Coordinates of C-alpha atoms in Angstrom, one line a residue:
Chain Q
M14 CA -173.9 -18.0 43.0
S15 CA -174.2 -17.8 46.7
E16 CA -177.3 -19.2 48.4
T17 CA -180.1 -16.8 49.2
T18 CA -182.4 -16.3 52.1
I19 CA -185.8 -14.8 51.1
R20 CA -187.1 -12.5 53.8
D21 CA -190.8 -12.8 53.1
H22 CA -192.6 -15.1 50.7
G23 CA -195.4 -12.7 50.2
D24 CA -193.6 -9.5 49.1
D25 CA -191.1 -8.4 46.6
S26 CA -188.0 -8.8 48.8
I27 CA -186.9 -11.9 46.8
D28 CA -183.7 -10.8 45.3
D29 CA -183.0 -10.7 41.6
S30 CA -180.8 -13.8 41.4
T31 CA -183.4 -15.9 43.2
R32 CA -186.1 -14.5 40.9
A33 CA -184.0 -15.3 37.9
L34 CA -183.4 -18.8 39.1
I35 CA -187.1 -19.4 39.7
Q36 CA -188.0 -18.0 36.3
R37 CA -185.5 -20.2 34.6
L38 CA -186.6 -23.3 36.4
T39 CA -190.3 -22.6 35.8
G40 CA -190.1 -21.1 32.3
G41 CA -191.1 -17.6 33.4
A42 CA -193.2 -17.8 36.6
D43 CA -192.3 -16.0 39.8
R44 CA -192.9 -18.9 42.1
L45 CA -192.1 -22.6 41.8
T46 CA -194.9 -24.9 41.5
F47 CA -195.2 -28.5 42.7
P48 CA -195.0 -31.3 41.8
M49 CA -192.1 -31.1 39.4
Q50 CA -191.6 -33.8 36.8
R51 CA -189.4 -36.7 37.8
S52 CA -186.6 -37.7 35.4
V53 CA -188.2 -40.9 34.4
P54 CA -187.5 -43.7 35.3
F55 CA -185.7 -43.2 38.5
D56 CA -184.2 -39.8 39.0
P57 CA -185.5 -36.7 40.7
P58 CA -186.6 -33.6 38.9
P59 CA -183.4 -31.8 37.8
E60 CA -184.6 -28.7 39.6
Y61 CA -184.0 -30.3 43.0
A62 CA -180.2 -30.3 42.7
E63 CA -180.2 -26.7 41.6
L64 CA -182.4 -25.7 44.5
R65 CA -180.2 -27.6 47.0
S66 CA -177.2 -25.6 46.0
K67 CA -178.7 -22.2 45.2
C68 CA -182.0 -21.8 47.1
P69 CA -182.4 -24.7 49.6
V70 CA -185.6 -23.4 51.1
A71 CA -187.5 -22.2 48.1
P72 CA -190.7 -20.2 47.6
A73 CA -193.5 -22.0 45.8
T74 CA -197.2 -21.7 45.3
L75 CA -199.3 -24.8 46.2
H76 CA -203.1 -24.7 45.8
G77 CA -202.9 -20.9 46.0
K78 CA -200.9 -20.9 49.2
N79 CA -197.4 -19.7 50.0
T80 CA -195.4 -22.8 50.4
W81 CA -191.7 -23.4 51.2
L82 CA -190.0 -26.3 49.5
V83 CA -187.2 -27.8 51.7
T84 CA -184.6 -29.6 49.8
R85 CA -181.5 -30.4 51.8
Y86 CA -181.2 -33.6 53.9
D87 CA -180.4 -31.8 57.2
D88 CA -183.2 -29.3 56.8
V89 CA -185.8 -31.9 55.8
R90 CA -184.9 -34.0 58.9
S91 CA -185.1 -30.9 61.1
A92 CA -188.4 -29.7 59.6
L93 CA -190.0 -33.1 60.2
Q94 CA -189.1 -32.7 63.9
N95 CA -190.1 -29.1 64.2
E96 CA -193.0 -28.7 66.6
A97 CA -194.1 -25.5 65.0
L98 CA -195.1 -27.4 61.9
S99 CA -198.5 -29.0 62.0
S100 CA -200.1 -31.9 60.2
D101 CA -203.6 -30.8 61.2
I102 CA -205.6 -31.2 58.0
M103 CA -208.6 -29.3 59.6
D104 CA -206.5 -26.2 59.8
P105 CA -207.9 -23.8 57.2
D106 CA -204.3 -22.9 56.2
F107 CA -203.4 -26.5 55.4
P108 CA -202.7 -26.7 51.7
L109 CA -205.2 -29.0 50.0
S110 CA -206.3 -29.7 46.5
P111 CA -209.9 -29.0 45.8
A112 CA -210.6 -32.7 45.6
L113 CA -209.2 -33.3 49.1
R114 CA -210.8 -30.2 50.6
A115 CA -214.2 -31.6 49.4
V116 CA -213.6 -34.9 51.1
V117 CA -212.3 -33.3 54.3
E118 CA -215.2 -30.9 54.5
A119 CA -217.6 -33.8 54.2
D120 CA -215.9 -36.2 56.4
G121 CA -213.3 -34.7 58.7
P122 CA -209.8 -36.2 58.7
G123 CA -211.5 -39.4 57.6
V124 CA -208.9 -41.6 55.9
G125 CA -206.2 -39.2 57.0
S126 CA -206.9 -40.2 60.5
F127 CA -204.1 -39.6 62.9
L128 CA -201.6 -39.1 60.1
K129 CA -203.3 -35.7 59.6
M130 CA -203.6 -34.8 63.3
D131 CA -201.2 -33.3 65.9
P132 CA -200.4 -34.4 69.4
P133 CA -201.9 -35.1 71.8
V134 CA -204.7 -36.8 69.8
H135 CA -202.3 -38.1 67.2
D136 CA -200.2 -39.8 69.9
E137 CA -203.1 -41.3 71.7
L138 CA -204.6 -42.9 68.5
R139 CA -201.3 -44.1 67.1
R140 CA -200.3 -45.8 70.3
M141 CA -203.4 -48.0 70.1
V142 CA -202.0 -49.7 67.0
T143 CA -198.2 -49.5 67.4
R144 CA -198.2 -53.0 68.8
D145 CA -199.5 -54.5 65.6
F146 CA -196.5 -53.4 63.6
M147 CA -193.7 -53.9 66.1
I148 CA -190.7 -55.9 65.1
K149 CA -191.5 -59.2 66.9
R150 CA -195.0 -59.2 65.4
V151 CA -194.0 -58.7 61.9
E152 CA -191.1 -61.1 62.1
A153 CA -193.6 -63.7 63.3
L154 CA -195.4 -63.1 60.0
R155 CA -192.3 -63.7 57.9
P156 CA -192.9 -67.4 57.2
R157 CA -196.5 -66.7 56.1
I158 CA -195.4 -63.9 53.9
Q159 CA -192.7 -66.1 52.4
A160 CA -195.4 -68.8 51.6
L161 CA -197.6 -66.1 50.1
V162 CA -194.8 -64.8 47.8
D163 CA -193.8 -68.3 46.8
G164 CA -197.4 -69.2 45.9
L165 CA -197.8 -66.1 43.8
I166 CA -194.6 -66.8 42.0
D167 CA -195.7 -70.4 41.4
D168 CA -198.9 -69.1 39.8
M169 CA -197.1 -66.5 37.7
L170 CA -194.5 -69.0 36.4
A171 CA -197.2 -71.5 35.6
G172 CA -199.1 -69.0 33.5
P173 CA -198.2 -67.4 30.2
A174 CA -195.3 -65.1 29.6
P175 CA -195.1 -62.1 29.4
A176 CA -197.0 -61.4 32.7
D177 CA -197.6 -58.2 34.5
L178 CA -195.4 -58.3 37.6
Y179 CA -197.3 -55.4 39.2
T180 CA -200.7 -57.1 39.3
A181 CA -199.4 -60.7 39.6
L182 CA -196.9 -60.2 42.4
A183 CA -196.3 -56.7 43.6
T184 CA -199.8 -55.6 44.7
P185 CA -201.2 -58.9 46.0
V186 CA -198.5 -59.2 48.6
P187 CA -199.2 -56.0 50.7
N188 CA -202.9 -56.2 49.9
T189 CA -203.2 -59.7 51.3
V190 CA -201.1 -59.1 54.3
I191 CA -202.9 -55.9 55.4
C192 CA -206.2 -57.8 55.0
W193 CA -204.9 -60.5 57.4
L194 CA -204.0 -57.8 59.9
L195 CA -207.3 -55.9 59.6
G196 CA -209.6 -58.9 59.2
V197 CA -210.8 -58.1 55.7
P198 CA -212.2 -61.0 53.7
Q199 CA -210.1 -62.1 50.8
E200 CA -213.0 -61.7 48.3
D201 CA -213.2 -58.0 49.0
H202 CA -209.6 -57.2 48.0
E203 CA -210.5 -56.2 44.4
F204 CA -213.2 -53.8 45.6
F205 CA -211.1 -51.7 47.8
Q206 CA -208.0 -51.9 45.6
S207 CA -209.9 -50.1 42.9
R208 CA -211.3 -47.5 45.4
T209 CA -207.9 -46.8 47.0
N210 CA -206.4 -46.1 43.5
Y211 CA -208.4 -42.9 43.5
F212 CA -206.6 -41.6 46.6
F213 CA -203.4 -41.6 44.8
K214 CA -204.3 -40.2 41.4
R215 CA -203.5 -36.6 41.2
D216 CA -206.1 -34.9 39.1
V217 CA -209.3 -36.6 40.0
P218 CA -212.4 -34.5 39.8
P219 CA -213.6 -33.6 43.4
Q220 CA -217.0 -35.2 42.9
L221 CA -215.5 -38.5 41.7
R222 CA -212.9 -38.5 44.5
L223 CA -215.6 -38.0 47.1
E224 CA -217.8 -40.7 45.6
K225 CA -215.0 -43.3 45.7
S226 CA -213.8 -42.4 49.1
T227 CA -217.4 -42.6 50.4
E228 CA -217.7 -46.1 49.0
L229 CA -214.6 -47.1 50.8
T230 CA -215.7 -45.4 54.0
N231 CA -219.0 -47.2 53.9
Y232 CA -217.3 -50.5 53.4
V233 CA -215.0 -50.0 56.4
Y234 CA -218.0 -48.9 58.5
G235 CA -219.5 -52.2 57.5
L236 CA -216.5 -54.0 59.0
V237 CA -216.7 -52.0 62.2
D238 CA -220.5 -52.4 62.6
Q239 CA -220.4 -56.1 62.0
R240 CA -217.9 -56.5 64.9
M241 CA -219.8 -54.1 67.1
A242 CA -222.9 -56.3 66.8
D243 CA -221.1 -59.6 67.2
P244 CA -221.9 -61.2 70.6
D245 CA -218.8 -63.5 70.2
L246 CA -216.4 -60.8 69.2
D247 CA -212.8 -62.0 69.7
P248 CA -210.6 -58.9 70.4
E249 CA -207.5 -60.8 69.4
A250 CA -208.8 -61.8 66.0
D251 CA -207.6 -58.7 64.1
I252 CA -206.9 -55.0 64.6
I253 CA -210.4 -53.8 63.9
S254 CA -211.8 -56.3 66.4
R255 CA -209.5 -55.1 69.0
L256 CA -210.3 -51.5 68.4
V257 CA -214.0 -52.2 68.5
H258 CA -213.7 -54.2 71.7
D259 CA -211.3 -51.9 73.6
Q260 CA -212.2 -48.5 72.3
L261 CA -215.7 -48.5 70.6
R262 CA -217.6 -50.6 73.0
T263 CA -216.1 -48.7 76.0
G264 CA -217.1 -45.4 74.4
N265 CA -213.5 -44.2 74.4
L266 CA -213.6 -43.6 70.7
D267 CA -216.5 -42.9 68.4
R268 CA -217.5 -45.0 65.4
R269 CA -216.1 -42.4 62.9
T270 CA -212.7 -42.3 64.5
V271 CA -212.3 -46.1 64.6
Q272 CA -213.4 -46.3 60.9
G273 CA -210.9 -43.6 60.0
M274 CA -208.0 -45.5 61.7
A275 CA -208.9 -48.7 60.0
N276 CA -209.3 -46.9 56.7
L277 CA -205.9 -45.3 57.0
M278 CA -204.1 -48.5 57.6
L279 CA -206.0 -50.2 54.8
V280 CA -205.1 -47.5 52.3
A281 CA -201.6 -46.8 53.5
G282 CA -200.7 -50.5 53.5
H283 CA -201.6 -51.0 49.8
E284 CA -200.3 -48.6 47.3
T285 CA -197.0 -47.7 48.9
T286 CA -195.6 -51.2 49.3
G287 CA -197.0 -52.5 46.0
N288 CA -195.4 -49.6 44.2
M289 CA -192.1 -50.2 45.9
A290 CA -192.2 -53.9 45.1
A291 CA -192.7 -53.3 41.3
L292 CA -190.5 -50.2 40.9
G293 CA -187.8 -51.8 43.0
A294 CA -187.9 -54.9 40.9
L295 CA -187.5 -52.8 37.8
A296 CA -184.6 -50.9 39.3
L297 CA -182.9 -54.2 40.2
L298 CA -183.5 -55.5 36.6
Q299 CA -181.8 -52.3 35.3
H300 CA -178.8 -53.2 37.5
P301 CA -178.4 -56.9 36.6
E302 CA -175.2 -57.5 38.5
Q303 CA -176.9 -56.4 41.7
Y304 CA -180.0 -58.5 40.9
R305 CA -177.8 -61.5 40.5
A306 CA -175.9 -60.7 43.7
L307 CA -179.1 -60.6 45.6
G308 CA -180.2 -63.9 44.1
E309 CA -177.0 -65.5 45.2
D310 CA -176.9 -63.9 48.6
P311 CA -180.2 -63.2 50.3
S312 CA -178.5 -61.7 53.3
L313 CA -178.2 -58.6 51.0
A314 CA -182.0 -58.2 51.1
P315 CA -182.2 -55.8 54.2
R316 CA -179.6 -53.5 52.7
A317 CA -181.2 -53.7 49.3
V318 CA -184.6 -52.6 50.7
E319 CA -183.1 -49.6 52.5
E320 CA -181.1 -48.5 49.5
L321 CA -184.1 -48.9 47.1
M322 CA -186.2 -46.9 49.5
R323 CA -183.6 -44.1 49.4
Y324 CA -182.9 -44.3 45.7
L325 CA -186.6 -44.4 44.6
T326 CA -188.3 -42.3 47.4
I327 CA -191.8 -42.9 46.0
N328 CA -193.4 -40.8 48.7
D329 CA -191.9 -37.5 47.7
E330 CA -195.2 -35.7 47.3
P331 CA -197.5 -36.1 50.3
N332 CA -195.2 -34.5 52.9
W333 CA -196.8 -31.2 53.7
R334 CA -197.2 -29.2 56.9
V335 CA -198.6 -25.9 57.9
A336 CA -196.7 -23.5 60.3
K337 CA -198.7 -22.9 63.5
Q338 CA -196.3 -20.2 64.6
D339 CA -193.3 -18.4 63.1
T340 CA -190.2 -20.6 62.8
V341 CA -187.0 -20.9 60.9
I342 CA -185.9 -23.7 58.6
G343 CA -182.4 -23.8 57.1
G344 CA -182.0 -20.1 58.0
Q345 CA -185.2 -19.2 56.2
P346 CA -187.9 -17.5 58.4
I347 CA -191.3 -19.1 58.0
K348 CA -194.4 -17.2 58.9
A349 CA -197.4 -18.8 60.8
G350 CA -200.0 -19.9 58.3
Q351 CA -197.5 -20.6 55.5
A352 CA -197.2 -24.2 54.2
V353 CA -194.0 -26.2 54.1
K354 CA -193.3 -29.2 51.8
V355 CA -190.3 -31.3 52.6
L356 CA -188.9 -33.0 49.5
T357 CA -187.7 -36.3 50.9
F358 CA -186.5 -37.3 47.4
S359 CA -184.2 -34.3 47.3
A360 CA -183.0 -35.2 50.8
N361 CA -182.3 -38.8 49.8
R362 CA -180.3 -37.7 46.8
D363 CA -178.4 -34.9 48.7
E364 CA -174.8 -35.0 47.6
G365 CA -174.0 -33.2 50.9
H366 CA -175.2 -36.3 52.8
Y367 CA -174.7 -39.3 50.6
G368 CA -171.7 -40.2 48.4
D369 CA -172.7 -40.9 44.8
P370 CA -176.3 -40.3 45.7
D371 CA -177.6 -40.9 42.2
V372 CA -176.1 -44.4 42.0
L373 CA -178.0 -47.5 43.2
D374 CA -175.8 -49.7 45.3
I375 CA -177.5 -52.4 47.3
H376 CA -174.2 -53.1 49.1
R377 CA -174.3 -49.8 50.9
T378 CA -175.7 -49.7 54.5
V379 CA -178.1 -46.8 54.6
R380 CA -180.4 -46.7 57.5
D381 CA -180.9 -43.0 57.8
H382 CA -182.8 -42.4 54.6
L383 CA -186.1 -40.5 54.7
G384 CA -188.1 -42.8 52.5
F385 CA -190.4 -43.6 55.4
G386 CA -190.5 -40.0 56.5
Y387 CA -189.2 -38.8 59.9
G388 CA -190.6 -37.5 63.1
I389 CA -193.7 -38.6 64.9
H390 CA -195.6 -39.4 61.7
Q391 CA -192.8 -41.7 60.3
C392 CA -194.5 -44.6 58.7
L393 CA -196.3 -46.8 61.2
G394 CA -196.1 -49.8 58.9
Q395 CA -192.4 -49.6 58.2
P396 CA -191.4 -52.8 60.0
L397 CA -194.1 -54.7 58.0
A398 CA -193.1 -53.0 54.7
R399 CA -189.5 -54.0 55.4
V400 CA -190.3 -57.7 55.9
E401 CA -192.6 -57.7 52.8
L402 CA -190.1 -56.1 50.6
Q403 CA -187.1 -58.2 51.8
V404 CA -189.0 -61.4 51.2
F405 CA -190.3 -60.1 47.8
Y406 CA -187.0 -59.0 46.3
A407 CA -184.9 -61.9 47.7
T408 CA -187.4 -64.5 46.6
L409 CA -187.8 -63.0 43.1
A410 CA -184.1 -62.8 42.6
R411 CA -183.5 -66.4 43.8
R412 CA -186.4 -68.1 42.0
I413 CA -186.4 -66.1 38.8
P414 CA -182.8 -65.3 38.0
T415 CA -183.7 -64.9 34.3
L416 CA -186.4 -62.3 34.9
R417 CA -186.3 -59.4 32.5
L418 CA -188.5 -56.7 31.0
A419 CA -190.7 -57.9 28.2
V420 CA -190.9 -54.4 26.6
P421 CA -188.3 -51.7 26.1
L422 CA -187.8 -49.5 29.2
E423 CA -189.2 -46.5 27.2
K424 CA -192.5 -48.4 26.9
V425 CA -193.0 -48.8 30.7
S426 CA -195.7 -46.5 32.0
F427 CA -194.8 -44.7 35.1
K428 CA -197.1 -43.1 37.7
T429 CA -196.2 -39.6 37.0
D430 CA -199.9 -38.8 37.5
A431 CA -200.1 -40.0 41.1
N432 CA -198.7 -38.8 44.3
I433 CA -197.0 -42.1 45.1
Y434 CA -194.6 -43.0 42.4
G435 CA -194.5 -46.4 40.7
V436 CA -195.4 -48.2 37.5
H437 CA -198.9 -48.7 36.1
A438 CA -197.8 -52.2 34.9
L439 CA -194.6 -54.1 34.6
P440 CA -194.6 -56.6 31.7
V441 CA -191.9 -59.2 32.4
T442 CA -190.8 -62.5 31.0
W443 CA -188.3 -65.1 32.1
Chain L
M1 CA -171.7 -44.0 77.6
K2 CA -175.0 -43.8 79.3
V3 CA -178.3 -44.3 77.5
E4 CA -181.6 -42.9 78.4
V5 CA -184.9 -43.6 76.6
N6 CA -188.1 -41.6 76.7
G7 CA -191.1 -43.9 76.3
G8 CA -193.4 -40.9 76.1
K9 CA -191.8 -39.7 72.9
C10 CA -191.3 -43.2 71.4
V11 CA -193.5 -43.9 68.3
G12 CA -192.6 -47.6 68.1
S13 CA -190.8 -47.5 64.8
G14 CA -188.5 -50.3 66.0
Q15 CA -185.4 -49.1 64.2
C16 CA -183.4 -49.1 67.4
V17 CA -184.2 -52.8 67.8
L18 CA -183.1 -53.5 64.3
I19 CA -179.9 -51.6 64.6
S20 CA -178.9 -52.5 68.2
P21 CA -180.9 -55.4 69.5
E22 CA -178.6 -56.0 72.4
V23 CA -179.5 -52.6 73.8
F24 CA -183.1 -51.9 72.8
D25 CA -186.3 -53.9 72.7
Q26 CA -190.0 -53.2 72.5
D27 CA -192.6 -53.9 75.1
D28 CA -196.0 -55.3 74.2
D29 CA -197.2 -52.0 73.0
G30 CA -194.2 -51.4 70.8
T31 CA -192.7 -48.8 73.1
V32 CA -188.9 -48.8 73.6
V33 CA -187.4 -50.8 76.4
L34 CA -183.7 -50.2 77.4
L35 CA -181.9 -53.4 78.0
E36 CA -178.5 -52.0 78.7
E37 CA -178.1 -48.6 80.4
S38 CA -174.3 -48.6 80.0
P39 CA -173.6 -50.6 76.9
P40 CA -170.0 -51.9 76.3
P41 CA -167.7 -50.1 73.8
Q42 CA -168.4 -52.5 71.0
Q43 CA -172.0 -51.5 71.0
H44 CA -171.4 -47.8 70.9
D45 CA -171.4 -47.2 67.2
A46 CA -174.7 -49.1 66.8
V47 CA -176.2 -47.2 69.8
R48 CA -175.1 -43.9 68.3
E49 CA -176.7 -44.8 65.0
A50 CA -179.9 -45.9 66.7
S51 CA -180.1 -42.6 68.5
M52 CA -179.6 -40.6 65.3
V53 CA -182.1 -42.6 63.3
C54 CA -184.8 -42.6 66.0
P55 CA -187.7 -40.5 64.4
A56 CA -188.9 -39.3 67.8
T57 CA -185.5 -38.3 69.3
A58 CA -186.4 -40.7 72.2
I59 CA -182.9 -41.9 72.7
K60 CA -180.5 -39.7 74.6
L61 CA -176.8 -40.5 74.9
I62 CA -174.5 -39.1 77.6
D63 CA -170.9 -39.7 76.8
S64 CA -168.8 -40.2 79.9

């Protein structure tokens, strides 16, 4: 069947073969919905491959809005560069769940901060914190991260088996490190870990979501205010101190904006890396010859991280945009006001771009994956995430070569209910 | 091959530094610094990859 171009999402000019495809994929509906169910544990929804070949830019309905799903690698990359596509969460056409709309209406971009803004404001804010995540800075943290991982492994090995790798190792690493960078006290980790969980669960009632996000917002305001009032504030102490000193005290930014930036980095630095650490460990355990190879040759770690980022693409969901003006993606006209969702997981498994895309191979060199996104919003923390994950996987494989799942794979609980994929827990033994 | 970088577009992802550290560095703000305007042939593959991978299309290559 040849690929189709749909002329207009809103009317009946979708041809019969596309309509038939969509009805087959959805079990009878006229439009695709999102998200689609992953093929647990590691593979994409089966619909993705069909869409790539038969309808690469496909009509869907998302929160009641006409949305285009972009599935091919080249089109996803190009869409993430396309200046007609906006990240402005305050745009009334931006597709939001009721829970998120409630939060945004109460609080503005809030924890979305510059991730949910367009240039020029996005660029101005992001530039204020780029230095904290640059290569030299994060490389300087590597020994400290190594010591952190070793200490957590010591603790886990000294305790009973089975243990939950997710809570014992995977989440404490990124949580601790982002707290170093932001100047958050160690004793407060548990508090905001539980609050940030609510950002990533999918079907949270709006009122509960707002309540939890408000608790987190107030906590971060506390961090900002404490520094604002400190007569001996050291701007070099941490990121929040520097933002307060350079931007808040000078009146360049307001208190709400500084809080939003700090909150974004706090939230973004947690769930994503923690999920990658645990899910990646599981993927390696399911490919024992590769786990062993990594244990014997830690120089494989950088390649392993990139390949796991590609293979797992845990951030497939939250990549939405709204068209500010008419544009074209993959030959498909997009009208101003319509939403676009790029399926980075589909792109990262695109057989038109990667050979054997559904095979995990940590020996391949893949630096062009879209696991960190692409374009001006590409993950700010990626250099830090890379170091954390390289240290995590290499140390695990070297120090616990006999690591294995303590339950059958079918008993592992996956985060199919959240917009960042991962595991709820990972029971392991050694 | 001549390389041009656009600091105004750069978002500081650092991938150019990871892929081709002989040619690219970051200043104190994380913005790209071009170390080598006309890199030698043995760097060309890495520079091409860096240009392709750059999320901000801040690296322009002019093949001679």
